[in-house]
Amino acid sequence: MSSFVKNGWYVAAWSHEICRTLLARTILNEQIVFYRREDGQPVALMDRCPHKLAPLSLGELKGDELQCGYHGMTFNCKGQCSHIPGQASIPPNAKVRAFPLFEKYNAVWIWMGEPALADPEKIIDIPHYGDKGWGLVDNQYLYFKSNYLNITDNLVDPAHTTYVHKNTIGGTDGAEVGVKVEQGDDHVLAYRWIKNAAPVPLFEKMGNFKGLTDRWQYYYLHMPSVSYVDFGGIDAGVEPTEENKDRGLRSFSFNFLTPETERTTHYFWLHLRNYHPHDTRVDEEVAELMTLTFNEDLELLTHVQAQQEITGVREYVRLGIDNAPVRIRKMIERLQAAERSDVPAQIAVQTVDA
Ligand code: FES
Ligand SMILES: [Fe+2]
């Protein structure tokens, strides 16, 4: 059975990737072709001609329409066939599925489930996005050879940073600090404070700390697979209010996980920070450090995925630190069950009325 939740917004691409050149990308096991209309609106169609199943991404754009590269059937941006060479009548099932899209945060979001439920208001809110006092690094992408739920496990797991990221962002002083977990309607949060700790190298470099710091790590997983980490540091002993956190060194690291297949995941990420917001050198340093850090996860999770495939098992032992991952997987299962009961099967697989 698939591990995917269909009724959710997923980042399909960064905005610049979708242009007047056809882009083929697999999302939730569906082959999709993306392009932009002449007025700039993005379009997503099933990348499979209903005639002989040729990928439409091998065809070419004719204005706002897409012409199959095999026999020239042409489809409009709603997926309806508008022209069949040498044939006047168009069969009613000569169409391909079109997917709802919405452009926000310099990304194109796709809705893979029931189109009537595709409400852009459900796209996650990114705090401080566009604020002048916050620096932004975006347009970042990694390709993980791992099921997306192994990555969500990892992204609500502060404990791994000490070991996996010992060469980048990890510090040993948090190793014995416990993690608290909370759950909302559509998210799971794992968090901890590391008090009276020496500033980590990044904070030492970027901040103005005179002595010890209190550091926070809040790992959110917003259903189905948007992760964000609110982390930073303030002078030790300062009251940990939201305002005081903003006065310290603070970052929001957003990771948009878009399953490609059961074994692979598109990993789009952006990073917001409240220090040196207009310094492009700091942008580059953040991009480099986060890329190194996420590649440490990528390498480890590639091995985890391979071991799971060899054994057919996800884990033999469960630890206390698995509290948040277990909650996420249960929420995902509930969302999938709701989709199975609410969405008739013919809608879930509605592609071509063949
Ligand atoms: S396969 Fe597309 S027109 Fe024949
Ligand atoms: Fe990590």
Coordinates of C-alpha atoms and ligand atoms in Angstrom, one line a residue:
M1 CA 0.0 0.0 0.0
S2 CA 1.2 3.5 -0.8
S3 CA 2.4 5.7 2.1
F4 CA 1.2 8.9 0.3
V5 CA -1.4 11.4 1.4
K6 CA -3.0 12.8 -1.8
N7 CA -5.1 15.7 -0.3
G8 CA -2.3 18.0 0.5
W9 CA -0.2 20.7 -1.1
Y10 CA 3.3 19.7 -2.2
V11 CA 6.0 21.8 -3.7
A12 CA 6.3 20.6 -7.3
A13 CA 9.1 22.9 -8.3
W14 CA 10.8 26.2 -7.6
S15 CA 9.1 28.9 -9.7
H16 CA 12.0 29.3 -12.1
E17 CA 12.0 25.6 -13.0
I18 CA 8.6 25.9 -14.7
C19 CA 8.9 27.9 -17.9
R20 CA 8.3 27.6 -21.6
T21 CA 10.4 24.4 -21.7
L22 CA 8.6 21.3 -20.8
L23 CA 9.6 19.9 -17.4
A24 CA 8.9 16.2 -16.6
R25 CA 8.8 15.3 -12.9
T26 CA 7.3 12.3 -11.0
I27 CA 5.3 13.2 -7.9
L28 CA 3.5 10.6 -5.7
N29 CA 4.3 8.1 -8.4
E30 CA 2.5 10.1 -11.1
Q31 CA 4.4 11.2 -14.1
I32 CA 3.6 14.9 -14.7
V33 CA 4.6 17.5 -17.3
F34 CA 4.8 21.1 -16.3
Y35 CA 5.0 24.3 -18.4
R36 CA 3.9 27.9 -18.3
R37 CA 1.1 29.4 -20.4
E38 CA 2.0 32.5 -22.4
D39 CA 0.4 34.7 -19.6
G40 CA 2.8 33.1 -17.1
Q41 CA 0.3 30.7 -15.4
P42 CA 1.8 27.3 -14.6
V43 CA 0.2 24.2 -15.9
A44 CA 0.5 20.5 -14.8
L45 CA -0.8 17.7 -16.9
M46 CA -0.4 13.9 -16.7
D47 CA 2.6 13.1 -18.7
R48 CA 1.1 10.3 -20.7
C49 CA -0.8 10.7 -24.0
P50 CA -4.1 8.8 -23.9
H51 CA -3.5 7.5 -27.4
K52 CA -0.4 5.3 -27.2
L53 CA 0.9 6.5 -23.8
A54 CA 3.8 8.5 -25.2
P55 CA 5.1 11.0 -22.6
L56 CA 3.7 14.4 -23.5
S57 CA 7.0 15.9 -22.2
L58 CA 8.5 14.6 -25.5
G59 CA 6.1 16.8 -27.4
E60 CA 6.1 20.5 -27.9
L61 CA 4.2 23.6 -26.9
K62 CA 1.9 25.3 -29.4
G63 CA 1.0 28.5 -27.7
D64 CA -0.8 27.5 -24.5
E65 CA -1.4 23.9 -25.7
L66 CA 0.7 20.8 -25.7
Q67 CA 1.2 18.7 -28.8
C68 CA 2.1 15.0 -28.4
G69 CA 5.3 14.2 -30.1
Y70 CA 4.1 10.9 -31.5
H71 CA 1.0 11.6 -33.6
G72 CA 0.3 15.2 -32.8
M73 CA -2.8 15.1 -30.6
T74 CA -3.0 18.5 -28.9
F75 CA -4.2 19.2 -25.4
N76 CA -5.2 22.5 -23.8
C77 CA -4.1 23.4 -20.3
K78 CA -7.2 21.8 -18.8
G79 CA -6.1 18.5 -20.4
Q80 CA -8.9 18.5 -23.0
C81 CA -7.9 17.4 -26.5
S82 CA -8.4 20.3 -28.9
H83 CA -7.1 18.7 -32.1
I84 CA -6.4 15.3 -33.7
P85 CA -4.5 15.5 -37.0
G86 CA -6.5 14.0 -39.9
Q87 CA -9.6 13.5 -37.7
A88 CA -12.6 15.9 -37.2
S89 CA -14.2 14.1 -34.3
I90 CA -12.6 14.1 -30.8
P91 CA -13.5 11.1 -28.6
P92 CA -14.9 12.3 -25.2
N93 CA -12.2 10.3 -23.4
A94 CA -9.4 12.0 -25.3
K95 CA -8.1 13.9 -22.3
V96 CA -5.4 13.9 -19.7
R97 CA -5.7 14.7 -16.0
A98 CA -4.8 18.3 -15.1
F99 CA -3.6 19.0 -11.6
P100 CA -4.4 22.1 -9.5
L101 CA -1.4 24.4 -8.9
F102 CA -0.8 27.5 -6.8
E103 CA 2.3 29.7 -6.8
K104 CA 3.5 31.0 -3.5
Y105 CA 6.9 31.5 -1.7
N106 CA 8.7 31.4 -5.1
A107 CA 7.5 27.8 -5.5
V108 CA 4.8 26.1 -7.5
W109 CA 2.6 23.9 -5.3
I110 CA 0.6 21.0 -6.6
W111 CA -2.5 19.2 -5.3
M112 CA -2.5 15.5 -6.0
G113 CA -5.9 14.6 -4.6
E114 CA -9.5 15.5 -5.0
P115 CA -9.4 18.9 -7.0
A116 CA -12.5 20.3 -5.2
L117 CA -10.5 20.2 -1.9
A118 CA -7.5 22.2 -3.3
D119 CA -7.8 25.3 -1.1
P120 CA -4.6 27.5 -1.4
E121 CA -5.4 28.7 2.2
K122 CA -4.2 25.3 3.3
I123 CA -0.6 26.0 2.1
I124 CA 1.6 26.4 5.2
D125 CA 2.2 29.9 6.5
I126 CA 5.9 30.8 6.6
P127 CA 6.7 33.4 9.3
H128 CA 8.8 36.4 8.4
Y129 CA 8.8 35.5 4.7
G130 CA 9.3 38.7 2.8
D131 CA 10.2 40.7 6.0
K132 CA 13.0 43.2 5.4
G133 CA 14.8 42.2 8.6
W134 CA 15.0 38.6 7.7
G135 CA 17.5 37.1 5.2
L136 CA 16.3 34.4 2.9
V137 CA 18.1 31.5 1.1
D138 CA 15.7 29.6 -1.2
N139 CA 15.7 27.7 -4.5
Q140 CA 17.5 24.8 -2.8
Y141 CA 16.9 21.2 -3.7
L142 CA 18.3 17.7 -2.9
Y143 CA 17.2 14.3 -4.2
F144 CA 16.9 11.7 -1.4
K145 CA 16.9 8.0 -2.2
S146 CA 14.6 7.4 0.7
N147 CA 10.9 7.1 1.5
Y148 CA 9.7 10.5 2.7
L149 CA 8.6 9.1 6.1
N150 CA 12.2 8.2 6.9
I151 CA 13.0 11.9 6.3
T152 CA 10.1 13.1 8.4
D153 CA 11.3 10.7 11.2
N154 CA 14.7 12.4 10.9
L155 CA 13.3 16.0 10.9
V156 CA 11.5 15.6 14.2
D157 CA 14.5 14.0 15.9
P158 CA 16.8 16.5 17.6
A159 CA 18.8 13.7 19.1
H160 CA 20.5 12.7 15.8
T161 CA 22.2 16.1 15.4
T162 CA 24.9 15.2 17.9
Y163 CA 26.0 12.2 15.9
V164 CA 25.0 12.7 12.2
H165 CA 26.0 16.3 12.2
K166 CA 29.0 16.3 14.5
N167 CA 31.0 17.9 11.6
T168 CA 28.4 20.7 10.9
I169 CA 25.7 21.9 13.2
G170 CA 25.8 19.3 16.0
G171 CA 27.0 20.0 19.5
T172 CA 27.7 17.4 22.2
D173 CA 26.2 19.5 25.0
G174 CA 22.7 18.6 24.0
A175 CA 23.2 14.8 23.9
E176 CA 21.6 14.2 27.3
V177 CA 18.8 16.8 27.0
G178 CA 15.4 15.2 26.7
V179 CA 12.9 16.1 24.0
K180 CA 9.3 17.1 24.6
V181 CA 6.6 16.3 22.1
E182 CA 3.3 18.0 21.4
Q183 CA 0.6 17.2 18.8
G184 CA -1.9 19.5 17.2
D185 CA -4.6 18.8 14.6
D186 CA -2.2 19.0 11.7
H187 CA 1.2 18.9 13.2
V188 CA 3.6 17.2 15.5
L189 CA 6.2 19.3 17.5
A190 CA 9.4 17.9 19.1
Y191 CA 11.4 20.5 21.0
R192 CA 14.0 21.1 23.7
W193 CA 16.0 23.9 25.3
I194 CA 19.7 23.4 25.9
K195 CA 20.5 25.8 28.8
N196 CA 23.7 27.4 29.8
A197 CA 25.6 26.1 26.9
A198 CA 28.6 27.6 25.1
P199 CA 27.4 29.2 21.8
V200 CA 27.7 26.8 18.8
P201 CA 30.3 27.9 16.3
L202 CA 27.7 29.4 14.0
F203 CA 26.3 31.6 16.8
E204 CA 29.7 32.5 18.0
K205 CA 30.5 33.8 14.5
M206 CA 27.2 35.5 13.7
G207 CA 26.1 36.7 17.1
N208 CA 27.4 38.9 19.7
F209 CA 27.3 36.6 22.7
K210 CA 29.5 37.5 25.7
G211 CA 28.9 34.3 27.7
L212 CA 26.8 31.2 27.8
T213 CA 23.6 30.8 25.8
D214 CA 20.2 29.2 26.0
R215 CA 19.5 27.4 22.7
W216 CA 16.2 26.2 21.4
Q217 CA 15.3 23.6 18.8
Y218 CA 11.6 23.3 17.8
Y219 CA 11.0 20.7 15.1
Y220 CA 7.6 20.9 13.5
L221 CA 6.2 18.5 11.0
H222 CA 3.1 19.9 9.3
M223 CA 0.9 17.3 7.6
P224 CA 1.6 15.7 5.4
S225 CA 5.3 16.5 4.9
V226 CA 6.4 20.1 5.4
S227 CA 9.0 20.3 8.1
Y228 CA 10.2 23.4 9.7
V229 CA 12.7 24.0 12.5
D230 CA 12.7 27.1 14.6
F231 CA 16.1 27.3 16.2
G232 CA 18.4 29.8 17.8
G233 CA 20.1 31.1 20.8
I234 CA 19.8 33.9 23.4
D235 CA 21.9 35.0 26.3
A236 CA 21.6 32.4 29.1
G237 CA 18.9 33.3 31.6
V238 CA 16.8 35.6 29.3
E239 CA 13.1 34.8 29.5
P240 CA 12.2 32.5 26.5
T241 CA 9.4 34.6 25.0
E242 CA 8.8 34.8 21.3
E243 CA 9.9 38.5 21.4
N244 CA 13.1 37.6 23.2
K245 CA 13.7 34.7 20.7
D246 CA 13.4 37.3 17.9
R247 CA 16.0 39.4 19.7
G248 CA 18.4 36.5 19.8
L249 CA 19.9 34.7 16.8
R250 CA 16.9 33.0 15.2
S251 CA 16.4 30.8 12.1
F252 CA 13.5 29.1 10.4
S253 CA 14.6 26.1 8.3
F254 CA 11.8 24.9 6.0
N255 CA 11.9 21.6 4.3
F256 CA 9.3 20.7 1.8
L257 CA 9.3 16.9 1.2
T258 CA 7.6 15.8 -2.0
P259 CA 7.5 12.1 -2.5
E260 CA 8.6 11.1 -5.9
T261 CA 8.1 7.3 -5.4
E262 CA 8.0 5.0 -2.4
R263 CA 11.8 5.0 -2.4
T264 CA 12.7 8.5 -3.4
T265 CA 11.9 12.1 -2.4
H266 CA 12.2 15.6 -3.8
Y267 CA 13.6 17.7 -1.0
F268 CA 13.1 21.4 -1.5
W269 CA 14.3 23.8 1.2
L270 CA 14.6 27.4 2.2
H271 CA 16.1 29.1 5.2
L272 CA 15.1 32.4 7.0
R273 CA 17.3 34.2 9.5
N274 CA 17.2 37.4 11.5
Y275 CA 20.9 38.1 11.4
H276 CA 22.9 39.8 8.6
P277 CA 19.8 39.8 6.5
H278 CA 21.2 41.6 3.5
D279 CA 24.7 40.1 3.4
T280 CA 25.0 37.9 0.4
R281 CA 28.2 36.3 1.8
V282 CA 26.2 35.1 4.8
D283 CA 23.6 33.8 2.3
E284 CA 26.3 31.7 0.7
E285 CA 27.6 30.5 4.0
V286 CA 24.1 29.4 5.1
A287 CA 23.5 27.7 1.8
E288 CA 26.8 25.9 2.1
L289 CA 26.4 24.8 5.7
M290 CA 22.8 23.6 5.3
T291 CA 23.7 21.7 2.1
L292 CA 26.5 20.0 3.9
T293 CA 24.2 19.2 6.9
F294 CA 21.3 17.9 4.8
N295 CA 23.8 15.8 2.7
E296 CA 24.8 14.1 6.0
D297 CA 21.1 13.1 6.5
L298 CA 20.9 12.1 2.8
E299 CA 23.8 9.8 3.0
L300 CA 22.6 8.1 6.2
L301 CA 19.0 7.8 5.0
T302 CA 20.1 6.3 1.7
H303 CA 21.6 3.4 3.8
V304 CA 18.6 3.2 6.1
Q305 CA 16.3 2.9 3.0
A306 CA 18.6 0.2 1.5
Q307 CA 18.5 -1.8 4.8
Q308 CA 14.7 -1.5 5.0
E309 CA 14.4 -2.9 1.5
I310 CA 16.8 -5.8 2.4
T311 CA 15.0 -6.7 5.6
G312 CA 11.4 -5.6 4.9
V313 CA 11.5 -4.1 8.4
R314 CA 11.5 -0.5 9.5
E315 CA 12.8 -0.9 13.0
Y316 CA 13.4 -3.8 15.4
V317 CA 13.5 -1.7 18.5
R318 CA 11.6 1.5 19.4
L319 CA 13.2 4.1 21.6
G320 CA 11.8 7.1 23.6
I321 CA 13.1 9.5 20.9
D322 CA 10.7 7.8 18.4
N323 CA 7.7 9.4 20.1
A324 CA 7.3 12.1 17.5
P325 CA 8.0 9.9 14.5
V326 CA 5.4 7.4 15.7
R327 CA 2.8 10.1 16.1
I328 CA 3.5 11.4 12.5
R329 CA 3.1 8.0 11.0
K330 CA -0.2 7.5 12.9
M331 CA -1.4 10.8 11.7
I332 CA -0.4 9.9 8.1
E333 CA -2.3 6.6 8.4
R334 CA -5.4 8.4 9.7
L335 CA -5.2 10.9 6.7
Q336 CA -4.9 8.0 4.3
A337 CA -7.8 6.2 5.9
A338 CA -9.9 9.3 5.6
E339 CA -9.0 9.6 2.0
R340 CA -10.0 6.0 1.3
S341 CA -13.4 6.5 2.9
D342 CA -14.2 10.0 1.5
V343 CA -12.8 9.9 -1.9
P344 CA -14.3 7.4 -4.3
A345 CA -11.7 5.3 -6.0
Q346 CA -12.5 6.6 -9.5
I347 CA -11.6 10.1 -8.4
A348 CA -8.3 9.0 -6.8
V349 CA -7.2 7.4 -10.0
Q350 CA -9.1 9.7 -12.4
T351 CA -6.7 10.2 -15.3
V352 CA -8.3 9.2 -18.5
D353 CA -11.8 7.9 -19.1
A354 CA -10.5 5.0 -21.1
Ligands
FES1 S1 0.6 8.7 -28.7 FE1 0.1 10.8 -28.6 S2 -1.0 11.2 -30.4 FE2 -0.5 9.1 -30.6
FE2 FE 19.7 16.1 10.2

